[in-house]
Amino acid sequence: MNCLITGSNGFLGKIISNFLINNIELSTLSRSNADYSVDLSNEVPIFKKPFNIVIHAAGKAHSVPGNDFEKNEFNQVNFFGTKNLLEGLTKSGVPQYFVFISSVSVYGKDFGIGIDENAALRALDPYGISKIKAEKIVLDWCKQHQVICTILRLPLVVGPNPPGNLGSMINGINKGYYLNVAGGSAKKSMVLASDVAEFVLKASEVGGIYNLTDGYHPTLFELSNTIAKQLGKKPPLGMPFWFAKLIAFFGDLIGEIVPFNSRKLRKMNTSLTFDDSKARVYFGWNPTPVLENLKIKCNNK
C-alpha cells in the first residue's frame, strides 16, 4: 500500500502525515517542501506513479473573506484545486481509495443539535459552497472510476497551533482580551486532529460520508477555561449578552470589515452540534473527548 496526502504541510495534513509515515509508504503534496511541490489551485500535478490511497486534505481553511478576491479564493483552492488533483490522478492511474477532508460547513447551519449526514447541504457562504462543489466532483469522479470514496465532514479541529477561530481564541486568552458571551454556555462540536489521523486509513476502506466529532460537544466556557489553565492564565471574564448585542449592532452598521456583528454573536451564543453515530457504527470511530487530550501551544506565551 502506498498513499498520497495533499496539504501535507497544513495544520491537519501535517498531523495526519506524521501519524501515517510510520504505518504506510507515504508521498506528500504541498505548495512547497513536499515530494510533489504543487499549487493545486493553479496547476495539474504530474505524478510519477499511481497510489493505492489518496487523502485530500489540501484546501483553504474557513475564514471570513474581506473582499471579492478572498471570496473567490475559496472556490479557486477548494474546488478547482480538487478538480486539478483528480485530473492528475486520472492521468497517473486512479487509486483504490480516496478520502476527502470536508467540513460540517456544507450544512450551512449556525445552530442546531445532533445534525446528521442526511441534512440538506445549504451553505450560502463562499467557504461552504466551495466544499459542497468539491464534494460533488469527488463523488462523481469516484463513481466514474469505481474508487471507494470517503468524505469526512469535520467540525472545529483541535490540535497544537490551530488556525481559524480556535487559534484566535487561544491568542485572545493568552493576551487577556477573550470574553465569554453570556457565560459561554453554547455547545460546539469539536474533534481532535490526532483522532482523525488515527482513523483515516480505517475509514478509507469503508467508504461513505461521515461527520466526526468527539461525542461530548463541550461548551465555549469549558473550552476557554481548559485553554486558560494550560496557558497559565486566569479564566476568561464574561460579557453580558446585552452589551455584546450592542457591539454587534454597531458592527452591522459598519460592515464586513468589522470582525464582530450580529451573525458572529448568534454563532457564539447558540449551540451547534453534529451526530457522529454513523461513523461509530461503520468503522468503529471511538474518539477522545477534546478536553481530556487538549495540547495547546502558543508562540506568544
PDB file of C-alpha atoms in Angstrom:
ATOM      1  CA  MET A   1       0.000   0.000   0.000  1.00  0.00           C
ATOM      2  CA  ASN A   2       1.220   3.474  -0.845  1.00  0.00           C
ATOM      3  CA  CYS A   3      -0.531   6.724  -0.026  1.00  0.00           C
ATOM      4  CA  LEU A   4      -0.584  10.306  -1.270  1.00  0.00           C
ATOM      5  CA  ILE A   5      -1.617  13.071   1.101  1.00  0.00           C
ATOM      6  CA  THR A   6      -2.269  16.585  -0.142  1.00  0.00           C
ATOM      7  CA  GLY A   7      -1.909  19.622   2.097  1.00  0.00           C
ATOM      8  CA  SER A   8       0.832  17.776   3.948  1.00  0.00           C
ATOM      9  CA  ASN A   9       2.238  20.990   5.441  1.00  0.00           C
ATOM     10  CA  GLY A  10      -1.132  22.308   6.584  1.00  0.00           C
ATOM     11  CA  PHE A  11      -2.472  22.094  10.121  1.00  0.00           C
ATOM     12  CA  LEU A  12      -4.386  18.824   9.781  1.00  0.00           C
ATOM     13  CA  GLY A  13      -2.362  17.436   6.879  1.00  0.00           C
ATOM     14  CA  LYS A  14       0.863  17.614   8.877  1.00  0.00           C
ATOM     15  CA  ILE A  15      -0.677  15.748  11.814  1.00  0.00           C
ATOM     16  CA  ILE A  16      -2.044  13.035   9.512  1.00  0.00           C
ATOM     17  CA  SER A  17       1.308  12.786   7.710  1.00  0.00           C
ATOM     18  CA  ASN A  18       3.250  12.397  10.956  1.00  0.00           C
ATOM     19  CA  PHE A  19       0.937   9.602  12.024  1.00  0.00           C
ATOM     20  CA  LEU A  20       0.959   7.755   8.699  1.00  0.00           C
ATOM     21  CA  ILE A  21       4.653   7.991   7.903  1.00  0.00           C
ATOM     22  CA  ASN A  22       5.453   5.050  10.186  1.00  0.00           C
ATOM     23  CA  ASN A  23       2.478   2.975   9.026  1.00  0.00           C
ATOM     24  CA  ILE A  24       2.452   3.208   5.229  1.00  0.00           C
ATOM     25  CA  GLU A  25       4.548   4.250   2.231  1.00  0.00           C
ATOM     26  CA  LEU A  26       3.715   7.939   2.104  1.00  0.00           C
ATOM     27  CA  SER A  27       4.100  10.609  -0.591  1.00  0.00           C
ATOM     28  CA  THR A  28       3.330  14.238   0.222  1.00  0.00           C
ATOM     29  CA  LEU A  29       1.939  17.107  -1.831  1.00  0.00           C
ATOM     30  CA  SER A  30       2.013  20.735  -0.779  1.00  0.00           C
ATOM     31  CA  ARG A  31       2.903  24.106  -2.269  1.00  0.00           C
ATOM     32  CA  SER A  32       6.490  23.673  -1.063  1.00  0.00           C
ATOM     33  CA  ASN A  33       8.754  21.285   0.855  1.00  0.00           C
ATOM     34  CA  ALA A  34       6.984  18.116  -0.255  1.00  0.00           C
ATOM     35  CA  ASP A  35       7.546  15.160  -2.564  1.00  0.00           C
ATOM     36  CA  TYR A  36       5.296  16.983  -5.012  1.00  0.00           C
ATOM     37  CA  SER A  37       5.580  20.760  -4.646  1.00  0.00           C
ATOM     38  CA  VAL A  38       2.472  21.854  -6.488  1.00  0.00           C
ATOM     39  CA  ASP A  39      -0.054  24.670  -6.182  1.00  0.00           C
ATOM     40  CA  LEU A  40      -3.195  22.683  -6.932  1.00  0.00           C
ATOM     41  CA  SER A  41      -5.279  25.821  -7.328  1.00  0.00           C
ATOM     42  CA  ASN A  42      -3.338  26.724 -10.479  1.00  0.00           C
ATOM     43  CA  GLU A  43      -1.813  23.545 -11.891  1.00  0.00           C
ATOM     44  CA  VAL A  44      -2.464  19.889 -12.577  1.00  0.00           C
ATOM     45  CA  PRO A  45       0.062  17.696 -10.771  1.00  0.00           C
ATOM     46  CA  ILE A  46       2.170  15.183 -12.654  1.00  0.00           C
ATOM     47  CA  PHE A  47       2.593  12.044 -10.585  1.00  0.00           C
ATOM     48  CA  LYS A  48       5.426   9.546 -11.075  1.00  0.00           C
ATOM     49  CA  LYS A  49       3.318   6.567 -10.046  1.00  0.00           C
ATOM     50  CA  PRO A  50      -0.231   5.546  -9.125  1.00  0.00           C
ATOM     51  CA  PHE A  51      -1.321   5.385  -5.487  1.00  0.00           C
ATOM     52  CA  ASN A  52      -3.470   2.903  -3.612  1.00  0.00           C
ATOM     53  CA  ILE A  53      -4.992   5.598  -1.423  1.00  0.00           C
ATOM     54  CA  VAL A  54      -5.251   9.375  -1.701  1.00  0.00           C
ATOM     55  CA  ILE A  55      -6.080  11.609   1.268  1.00  0.00           C
ATOM     56  CA  HIS A  56      -7.063  15.061   0.043  1.00  0.00           C
ATOM     57  CA  ALA A  57      -6.513  17.423   2.979  1.00  0.00           C
ATOM     58  CA  ALA A  58      -5.368  20.463   0.982  1.00  0.00           C
ATOM     59  CA  GLY A  59      -7.660  23.463   0.977  1.00  0.00           C
ATOM     60  CA  LYS A  60      -8.260  26.994   2.131  1.00  0.00           C
ATOM     61  CA  ALA A  61      -9.444  26.929   5.738  1.00  0.00           C
ATOM     62  CA  HIS A  62     -12.622  28.631   6.860  1.00  0.00           C
ATOM     63  CA  SER A  63     -12.362  32.369   7.460  1.00  0.00           C
ATOM     64  CA  VAL A  64     -14.450  35.482   6.903  1.00  0.00           C
ATOM     65  CA  PRO A  65     -13.472  36.940   3.494  1.00  0.00           C
ATOM     66  CA  GLY A  66     -12.788  40.655   3.464  1.00  0.00           C
ATOM     67  CA  ASN A  67     -13.174  41.237  -0.273  1.00  0.00           C
ATOM     68  CA  ASP A  68     -14.156  39.612  -3.574  1.00  0.00           C
ATOM     69  CA  PHE A  69     -10.659  38.258  -4.158  1.00  0.00           C
ATOM     70  CA  GLU A  70     -10.739  36.348  -0.859  1.00  0.00           C
ATOM     71  CA  LYS A  71     -14.244  35.075  -1.622  1.00  0.00           C
ATOM     72  CA  ASN A  72     -13.108  33.723  -4.998  1.00  0.00           C
ATOM     73  CA  GLU A  73     -10.023  32.178  -3.417  1.00  0.00           C
ATOM     74  CA  PHE A  74     -12.191  29.595  -1.635  1.00  0.00           C
ATOM     75  CA  ASN A  75     -13.546  28.431  -4.984  1.00  0.00           C
ATOM     76  CA  GLN A  76     -10.128  28.504  -6.641  1.00  0.00           C
ATOM     77  CA  VAL A  77      -8.383  26.497  -3.913  1.00  0.00           C
ATOM     78  CA  ASN A  78     -11.107  24.164  -2.678  1.00  0.00           C
ATOM     79  CA  PHE A  79     -12.977  23.438  -5.902  1.00  0.00           C
ATOM     80  CA  PHE A  80     -10.500  23.968  -8.745  1.00  0.00           C
ATOM     81  CA  GLY A  81      -7.678  22.587  -6.576  1.00  0.00           C
ATOM     82  CA  THR A  82      -9.682  19.378  -6.155  1.00  0.00           C
ATOM     83  CA  LYS A  83     -10.530  19.308  -9.866  1.00  0.00           C
ATOM     84  CA  ASN A  84      -6.842  19.621 -10.793  1.00  0.00           C
ATOM     85  CA  LEU A  85      -5.868  16.868  -8.363  1.00  0.00           C
ATOM     86  CA  LEU A  86      -8.429  14.489  -9.854  1.00  0.00           C
ATOM     87  CA  GLU A  87      -7.210  15.275 -13.369  1.00  0.00           C
ATOM     88  CA  GLY A  88      -3.643  14.442 -12.329  1.00  0.00           C
ATOM     89  CA  LEU A  89      -4.751  11.172 -10.745  1.00  0.00           C
ATOM     90  CA  THR A  90      -6.702  10.223 -13.859  1.00  0.00           C
ATOM     91  CA  LYS A  91      -3.524  10.524 -15.909  1.00  0.00           C
ATOM     92  CA  SER A  92      -1.247   8.635 -13.490  1.00  0.00           C
ATOM     93  CA  GLY A  93      -3.686   5.879 -12.523  1.00  0.00           C
ATOM     94  CA  VAL A  94      -6.712   6.065 -10.268  1.00  0.00           C
ATOM     95  CA  PRO A  95      -6.372   4.938  -6.640  1.00  0.00           C
ATOM     96  CA  GLN A  96      -8.390   2.223  -4.964  1.00  0.00           C
ATOM     97  CA  TYR A  97      -9.430   4.542  -2.134  1.00  0.00           C
ATOM     98  CA  PHE A  98      -9.992   8.304  -1.994  1.00  0.00           C
ATOM     99  CA  VAL A  99     -10.575  10.283   1.222  1.00  0.00           C
ATOM    100  CA  PHE A 100     -11.748  13.885   1.052  1.00  0.00           C
ATOM    101  CA  ILE A 101     -11.435  16.071   4.140  1.00  0.00           C
ATOM    102  CA  SER A 102     -14.568  18.217   4.062  1.00  0.00           C
ATOM    103  CA  SER A 103     -16.397  20.307   6.648  1.00  0.00           C
ATOM    104  CA  VAL A 104     -19.701  20.470   8.510  1.00  0.00           C
ATOM    105  CA  SER A 105     -19.928  23.962   6.995  1.00  0.00           C
ATOM    106  CA  VAL A 106     -21.591  22.328   3.975  1.00  0.00           C
ATOM    107  CA  TYR A 107     -24.821  22.114   6.005  1.00  0.00           C
ATOM    108  CA  GLY A 108     -24.977  25.904   6.254  1.00  0.00           C
ATOM    109  CA  LYS A 109     -26.090  25.799   9.887  1.00  0.00           C
ATOM    110  CA  ASP A 110     -25.411  28.424  12.549  1.00  0.00           C
ATOM    111  CA  PHE A 111     -27.292  26.477  15.213  1.00  0.00           C
ATOM    112  CA  GLY A 112     -28.819  23.060  15.768  1.00  0.00           C
ATOM    113  CA  ILE A 113     -28.374  19.900  17.829  1.00  0.00           C
ATOM    114  CA  GLY A 114     -27.346  16.460  16.553  1.00  0.00           C
ATOM    115  CA  ILE A 115     -27.261  17.299  12.835  1.00  0.00           C
ATOM    116  CA  ASP A 116     -26.555  14.132  10.854  1.00  0.00           C
ATOM    117  CA  GLU A 117     -25.310  13.337   7.360  1.00  0.00           C
ATOM    118  CA  ASN A 118     -28.833  13.317   5.909  1.00  0.00           C
ATOM    119  CA  ALA A 119     -29.243  17.044   6.469  1.00  0.00           C
ATOM    120  CA  ALA A 120     -29.513  19.150   3.315  1.00  0.00           C
ATOM    121  CA  LEU A 121     -26.405  20.970   2.087  1.00  0.00           C
ATOM    122  CA  ARG A 122     -27.487  24.601   2.312  1.00  0.00           C
ATOM    123  CA  ALA A 123     -24.300  26.582   2.786  1.00  0.00           C
ATOM    124  CA  LEU A 124     -24.503  30.118   1.383  1.00  0.00           C
ATOM    125  CA  ASP A 125     -21.043  31.374   2.331  1.00  0.00           C
ATOM    126  CA  PRO A 126     -18.095  31.099  -0.101  1.00  0.00           C
ATOM    127  CA  TYR A 127     -16.259  28.512   2.016  1.00  0.00           C
ATOM    128  CA  GLY A 128     -19.262  26.220   2.461  1.00  0.00           C
ATOM    129  CA  ILE A 129     -20.228  26.484  -1.204  1.00  0.00           C
ATOM    130  CA  SER A 130     -16.684  25.612  -2.301  1.00  0.00           C
ATOM    131  CA  LYS A 131     -16.750  22.489  -0.108  1.00  0.00           C
ATOM    132  CA  ILE A 132     -20.120  21.408  -1.498  1.00  0.00           C
ATOM    133  CA  LYS A 133     -18.822  21.745  -5.051  1.00  0.00           C
ATOM    134  CA  ALA A 134     -15.644  19.858  -4.169  1.00  0.00           C
ATOM    135  CA  GLU A 135     -17.624  17.032  -2.551  1.00  0.00           C
ATOM    136  CA  LYS A 136     -19.775  16.668  -5.661  1.00  0.00           C
ATOM    137  CA  ILE A 137     -16.870  16.497  -8.094  1.00  0.00           C
ATOM    138  CA  VAL A 138     -15.128  13.938  -5.862  1.00  0.00           C
ATOM    139  CA  LEU A 139     -18.241  11.767  -5.621  1.00  0.00           C
ATOM    140  CA  ASP A 140     -18.838  11.907  -9.381  1.00  0.00           C
ATOM    141  CA  TRP A 141     -15.189  11.123 -10.194  1.00  0.00           C
ATOM    142  CA  CYS A 142     -15.024   8.222  -7.753  1.00  0.00           C
ATOM    143  CA  LYS A 143     -18.246   6.765  -9.132  1.00  0.00           C
ATOM    144  CA  GLN A 144     -16.988   7.091 -12.705  1.00  0.00           C
ATOM    145  CA  HIS A 145     -13.689   5.363 -11.899  1.00  0.00           C
ATOM    146  CA  GLN A 146     -15.058   2.853  -9.345  1.00  0.00           C
ATOM    147  CA  VAL A 147     -12.977   4.286  -6.493  1.00  0.00           C
ATOM    148  CA  ILE A 148     -14.074   3.716  -2.892  1.00  0.00           C
ATOM    149  CA  CYS A 149     -14.863   7.237  -1.729  1.00  0.00           C
ATOM    150  CA  THR A 150     -14.893   8.518   1.847  1.00  0.00           C
ATOM    151  CA  ILE A 151     -15.870  12.057   2.797  1.00  0.00           C
ATOM    152  CA  LEU A 152     -15.131  13.204   6.339  1.00  0.00           C
ATOM    153  CA  ARG A 153     -17.096  16.257   7.430  1.00  0.00           C
ATOM    154  CA  LEU A 154     -15.208  17.833  10.292  1.00  0.00           C
ATOM    155  CA  PRO A 155     -16.290  20.469  12.815  1.00  0.00           C
ATOM    156  CA  LEU A 156     -13.759  22.580  14.765  1.00  0.00           C
ATOM    157  CA  VAL A 157     -10.489  20.621  14.558  1.00  0.00           C
ATOM    158  CA  VAL A 158      -8.365  20.843  17.701  1.00  0.00           C
ATOM    159  CA  GLY A 159      -4.607  20.408  17.986  1.00  0.00           C
ATOM    160  CA  PRO A 160      -1.373  22.340  18.613  1.00  0.00           C
ATOM    161  CA  ASN A 161      -1.178  25.762  16.936  1.00  0.00           C
ATOM    162  CA  PRO A 162      -4.586  25.587  15.227  1.00  0.00           C
ATOM    163  CA  PRO A 163      -5.672  28.145  12.617  1.00  0.00           C
ATOM    164  CA  GLY A 164      -9.013  29.929  12.377  1.00  0.00           C
ATOM    165  CA  ASN A 165     -11.423  30.620  15.217  1.00  0.00           C
ATOM    166  CA  LEU A 166      -9.714  28.326  17.705  1.00  0.00           C
ATOM    167  CA  GLY A 167      -6.354  29.936  17.046  1.00  0.00           C
ATOM    168  CA  SER A 168      -7.940  33.353  17.587  1.00  0.00           C
ATOM    169  CA  MET A 169      -9.493  32.162  20.858  1.00  0.00           C
ATOM    170  CA  ILE A 170      -6.151  30.851  22.117  1.00  0.00           C
ATOM    171  CA  ASN A 171      -4.417  34.082  21.184  1.00  0.00           C
ATOM    172  CA  GLY A 172      -7.164  36.142  22.815  1.00  0.00           C
ATOM    173  CA  ILE A 173      -6.992  34.160  26.052  1.00  0.00           C
ATOM    174  CA  ASN A 174      -3.203  34.365  26.055  1.00  0.00           C
ATOM    175  CA  LYS A 175      -3.305  38.164  25.671  1.00  0.00           C
ATOM    176  CA  GLY A 176      -6.224  38.617  28.060  1.00  0.00           C
ATOM    177  CA  TYR A 177      -8.892  40.015  25.753  1.00  0.00           C
ATOM    178  CA  TYR A 178     -11.094  36.960  25.103  1.00  0.00           C
ATOM    179  CA  LEU A 179     -14.521  37.176  26.755  1.00  0.00           C
ATOM    180  CA  ASN A 180     -17.226  34.528  27.048  1.00  0.00           C
ATOM    181  CA  VAL A 181     -20.534  35.915  25.796  1.00  0.00           C
ATOM    182  CA  ALA A 182     -23.455  35.251  28.133  1.00  0.00           C
ATOM    183  CA  GLY A 183     -21.454  32.755  30.158  1.00  0.00           C
ATOM    184  CA  GLY A 184     -20.165  30.767  27.187  1.00  0.00           C
ATOM    185  CA  SER A 185     -22.943  28.193  27.531  1.00  0.00           C
ATOM    186  CA  ALA A 186     -23.191  27.398  23.807  1.00  0.00           C
ATOM    187  CA  LYS A 187     -22.086  23.857  22.915  1.00  0.00           C
ATOM    188  CA  LYS A 188     -19.953  23.251  19.840  1.00  0.00           C
ATOM    189  CA  SER A 189     -18.868  20.033  18.137  1.00  0.00           C
ATOM    190  CA  MET A 190     -15.105  19.528  18.031  1.00  0.00           C
ATOM    191  CA  VAL A 191     -12.671  16.784  17.160  1.00  0.00           C
ATOM    192  CA  LEU A 192      -9.014  16.127  17.876  1.00  0.00           C
ATOM    193  CA  ALA A 193      -6.786  16.206  14.812  1.00  0.00           C
ATOM    194  CA  SER A 194      -4.875  13.232  16.241  1.00  0.00           C
ATOM    195  CA  ASP A 195      -8.065  11.148  16.311  1.00  0.00           C
ATOM    196  CA  VAL A 196      -8.793  11.960  12.659  1.00  0.00           C
ATOM    197  CA  ALA A 197      -5.230  10.937  11.782  1.00  0.00           C
ATOM    198  CA  GLU A 198      -5.561   7.647  13.626  1.00  0.00           C
ATOM    199  CA  PHE A 199      -8.820   6.633  11.933  1.00  0.00           C
ATOM    200  CA  VAL A 200      -8.396   7.965   8.401  1.00  0.00           C
ATOM    201  CA  LEU A 201      -6.991   4.749   6.910  1.00  0.00           C
ATOM    202  CA  LYS A 202      -9.653   2.624   8.573  1.00  0.00           C
ATOM    203  CA  ALA A 203     -12.378   4.926   7.286  1.00  0.00           C
ATOM    204  CA  SER A 204     -10.936   4.835   3.759  1.00  0.00           C
ATOM    205  CA  GLU A 205     -11.606   1.115   3.427  1.00  0.00           C
ATOM    206  CA  VAL A 206     -15.304   1.545   4.224  1.00  0.00           C
ATOM    207  CA  GLY A 207     -16.400   4.457   2.073  1.00  0.00           C
ATOM    208  CA  GLY A 208     -19.295   6.824   2.704  1.00  0.00           C
ATOM    209  CA  ILE A 209     -19.938  10.265   4.160  1.00  0.00           C
ATOM    210  CA  TYR A 210     -19.375  10.803   7.871  1.00  0.00           C
ATOM    211  CA  ASN A 211     -19.472  13.524  10.496  1.00  0.00           C
ATOM    212  CA  LEU A 212     -16.642  13.181  13.012  1.00  0.00           C
ATOM    213  CA  THR A 213     -16.869  14.733  16.486  1.00  0.00           C
ATOM    214  CA  ASP A 214     -15.544  13.951  19.963  1.00  0.00           C
ATOM    215  CA  GLY A 215     -19.050  12.938  21.045  1.00  0.00           C
ATOM    216  CA  TYR A 216     -19.041  15.289  24.039  1.00  0.00           C
ATOM    217  CA  HIS A 217     -19.521  18.724  22.435  1.00  0.00           C
ATOM    218  CA  PRO A 218     -18.029  20.990  25.127  1.00  0.00           C
ATOM    219  CA  THR A 219     -19.317  24.467  25.881  1.00  0.00           C
ATOM    220  CA  LEU A 220     -17.235  27.506  24.976  1.00  0.00           C
ATOM    221  CA  PHE A 221     -16.891  28.115  28.735  1.00  0.00           C
ATOM    222  CA  GLU A 222     -15.361  24.656  29.237  1.00  0.00           C
ATOM    223  CA  LEU A 223     -13.063  25.018  26.249  1.00  0.00           C
ATOM    224  CA  SER A 224     -11.840  28.510  27.149  1.00  0.00           C
ATOM    225  CA  ASN A 225     -11.193  27.544  30.776  1.00  0.00           C
ATOM    226  CA  THR A 226      -9.199  24.480  29.695  1.00  0.00           C
ATOM    227  CA  ILE A 227      -7.112  26.610  27.344  1.00  0.00           C
ATOM    228  CA  ALA A 228      -6.536  29.253  30.032  1.00  0.00           C
ATOM    229  CA  LYS A 229      -5.388  26.618  32.501  1.00  0.00           C
ATOM    230  CA  GLN A 230      -2.854  25.199  30.036  1.00  0.00           C
ATOM    231  CA  LEU A 231      -1.545  28.685  29.285  1.00  0.00           C
ATOM    232  CA  GLY A 232      -1.289  29.546  32.976  1.00  0.00           C
ATOM    233  CA  LYS A 233      -3.825  32.350  32.568  1.00  0.00           C
ATOM    234  CA  LYS A 234      -6.861  33.375  34.583  1.00  0.00           C
ATOM    235  CA  PRO A 235     -10.217  32.049  33.319  1.00  0.00           C
ATOM    236  CA  PRO A 236     -11.738  34.446  30.769  1.00  0.00           C
ATOM    237  CA  LEU A 237     -14.220  37.002  32.023  1.00  0.00           C
ATOM    238  CA  GLY A 238     -17.782  37.123  30.767  1.00  0.00           C
ATOM    239  CA  MET A 239     -19.554  39.696  28.600  1.00  0.00           C
ATOM    240  CA  PRO A 240     -23.261  40.329  29.283  1.00  0.00           C
ATOM    241  CA  PHE A 241     -25.433  39.480  26.325  1.00  0.00           C
ATOM    242  CA  TRP A 242     -26.954  42.979  26.157  1.00  0.00           C
ATOM    243  CA  PHE A 243     -23.514  44.532  25.804  1.00  0.00           C
ATOM    244  CA  ALA A 244     -22.434  42.017  23.149  1.00  0.00           C
ATOM    245  CA  LYS A 245     -25.662  42.740  21.263  1.00  0.00           C
ATOM    246  CA  LEU A 246     -24.896  46.475  21.338  1.00  0.00           C
ATOM    247  CA  ILE A 247     -21.405  45.917  19.913  1.00  0.00           C
ATOM    248  CA  ALA A 248     -22.835  43.603  17.251  1.00  0.00           C
ATOM    249  CA  PHE A 249     -25.370  46.275  16.266  1.00  0.00           C
ATOM    250  CA  PHE A 250     -22.619  48.762  15.521  1.00  0.00           C
ATOM    251  CA  GLY A 251     -20.699  46.020  13.699  1.00  0.00           C
ATOM    252  CA  ASP A 252     -23.699  45.519  11.417  1.00  0.00           C
ATOM    253  CA  LEU A 253     -23.750  49.239  10.628  1.00  0.00           C
ATOM    254  CA  ILE A 254     -20.056  49.433   9.767  1.00  0.00           C
ATOM    255  CA  GLY A 255     -19.993  46.340   7.539  1.00  0.00           C
ATOM    256  CA  GLU A 256     -17.772  43.364   6.702  1.00  0.00           C
ATOM    257  CA  ILE A 257     -14.506  44.973   7.803  1.00  0.00           C
ATOM    258  CA  VAL A 258     -15.596  44.589  11.449  1.00  0.00           C
ATOM    259  CA  PRO A 259     -14.964  41.091  12.878  1.00  0.00           C
ATOM    260  CA  PHE A 260     -17.947  41.183  15.257  1.00  0.00           C
ATOM    261  CA  ASN A 261     -21.566  41.526  14.135  1.00  0.00           C
ATOM    262  CA  SER A 262     -24.983  40.000  14.782  1.00  0.00           C
ATOM    263  CA  ARG A 263     -24.199  36.825  12.847  1.00  0.00           C
ATOM    264  CA  LYS A 264     -20.974  36.318  14.801  1.00  0.00           C
ATOM    265  CA  LEU A 265     -22.844  36.916  18.068  1.00  0.00           C
ATOM    266  CA  ARG A 266     -25.526  34.407  17.130  1.00  0.00           C
ATOM    267  CA  LYS A 267     -22.882  31.776  16.371  1.00  0.00           C
ATOM    268  CA  MET A 268     -21.146  32.405  19.706  1.00  0.00           C
ATOM    269  CA  ASN A 269     -24.389  32.286  21.683  1.00  0.00           C
ATOM    270  CA  THR A 270     -26.125  29.261  20.131  1.00  0.00           C
ATOM    271  CA  SER A 271     -25.248  25.585  20.232  1.00  0.00           C
ATOM    272  CA  LEU A 272     -24.215  23.759  17.070  1.00  0.00           C
ATOM    273  CA  THR A 273     -23.566  20.027  17.369  1.00  0.00           C
ATOM    274  CA  PHE A 274     -23.355  17.145  14.915  1.00  0.00           C
ATOM    275  CA  ASP A 275     -24.196  13.446  15.146  1.00  0.00           C
ATOM    276  CA  ASP A 276     -21.274  11.058  14.548  1.00  0.00           C
ATOM    277  CA  SER A 277     -23.098   7.800  15.296  1.00  0.00           C
ATOM    278  CA  LYS A 278     -22.826   6.649  11.663  1.00  0.00           C
ATOM    279  CA  ALA A 279     -19.013   6.639  11.877  1.00  0.00           C
ATOM    280  CA  ARG A 280     -19.146   4.778  15.195  1.00  0.00           C
ATOM    281  CA  VAL A 281     -21.231   2.028  13.596  1.00  0.00           C
ATOM    282  CA  TYR A 282     -19.473   1.739  10.228  1.00  0.00           C
ATOM    283  CA  PHE A 283     -15.797   1.923  11.140  1.00  0.00           C
ATOM    284  CA  GLY A 284     -15.590   1.909  14.909  1.00  0.00           C
ATOM    285  CA  TRP A 285     -15.000   5.622  15.428  1.00  0.00           C
ATOM    286  CA  ASN A 286     -14.106   5.923  19.120  1.00  0.00           C
ATOM    287  CA  PRO A 287     -12.676   9.405  19.717  1.00  0.00           C
ATOM    288  CA  THR A 288     -11.131  11.000  22.775  1.00  0.00           C
ATOM    289  CA  PRO A 289     -13.082  13.894  24.348  1.00  0.00           C
ATOM    290  CA  VAL A 290     -11.276  17.059  23.300  1.00  0.00           C
ATOM    291  CA  LEU A 291     -10.978  18.463  26.819  1.00  0.00           C
ATOM    292  CA  GLU A 292      -9.158  15.323  28.022  1.00  0.00           C
ATOM    293  CA  ASN A 293      -6.369  15.486  25.464  1.00  0.00           C
ATOM    294  CA  LEU A 294      -6.111  19.150  24.522  1.00  0.00           C
ATOM    295  CA  LYS A 295      -2.494  20.226  23.971  1.00  0.00           C
ATOM    296  CA  ILE A 296      -2.024  23.949  23.477  1.00  0.00           C
ATOM    297  CA  LYS A 297       0.999  25.681  22.055  1.00  0.00           C
ATOM    298  CA  CYS A 298       1.210  29.439  21.880  1.00  0.00           C
ATOM    299  CA  ASN A 299       4.143  31.333  20.421  1.00  0.00           C
ATOM    300  CA  ASN A 300       3.429  34.453  22.458  1.00  0.00           C
ATOM    301  CA  LYS A 301       3.115  32.907  25.879  1.00  0.00           C
TER     302      LYS A 301
END
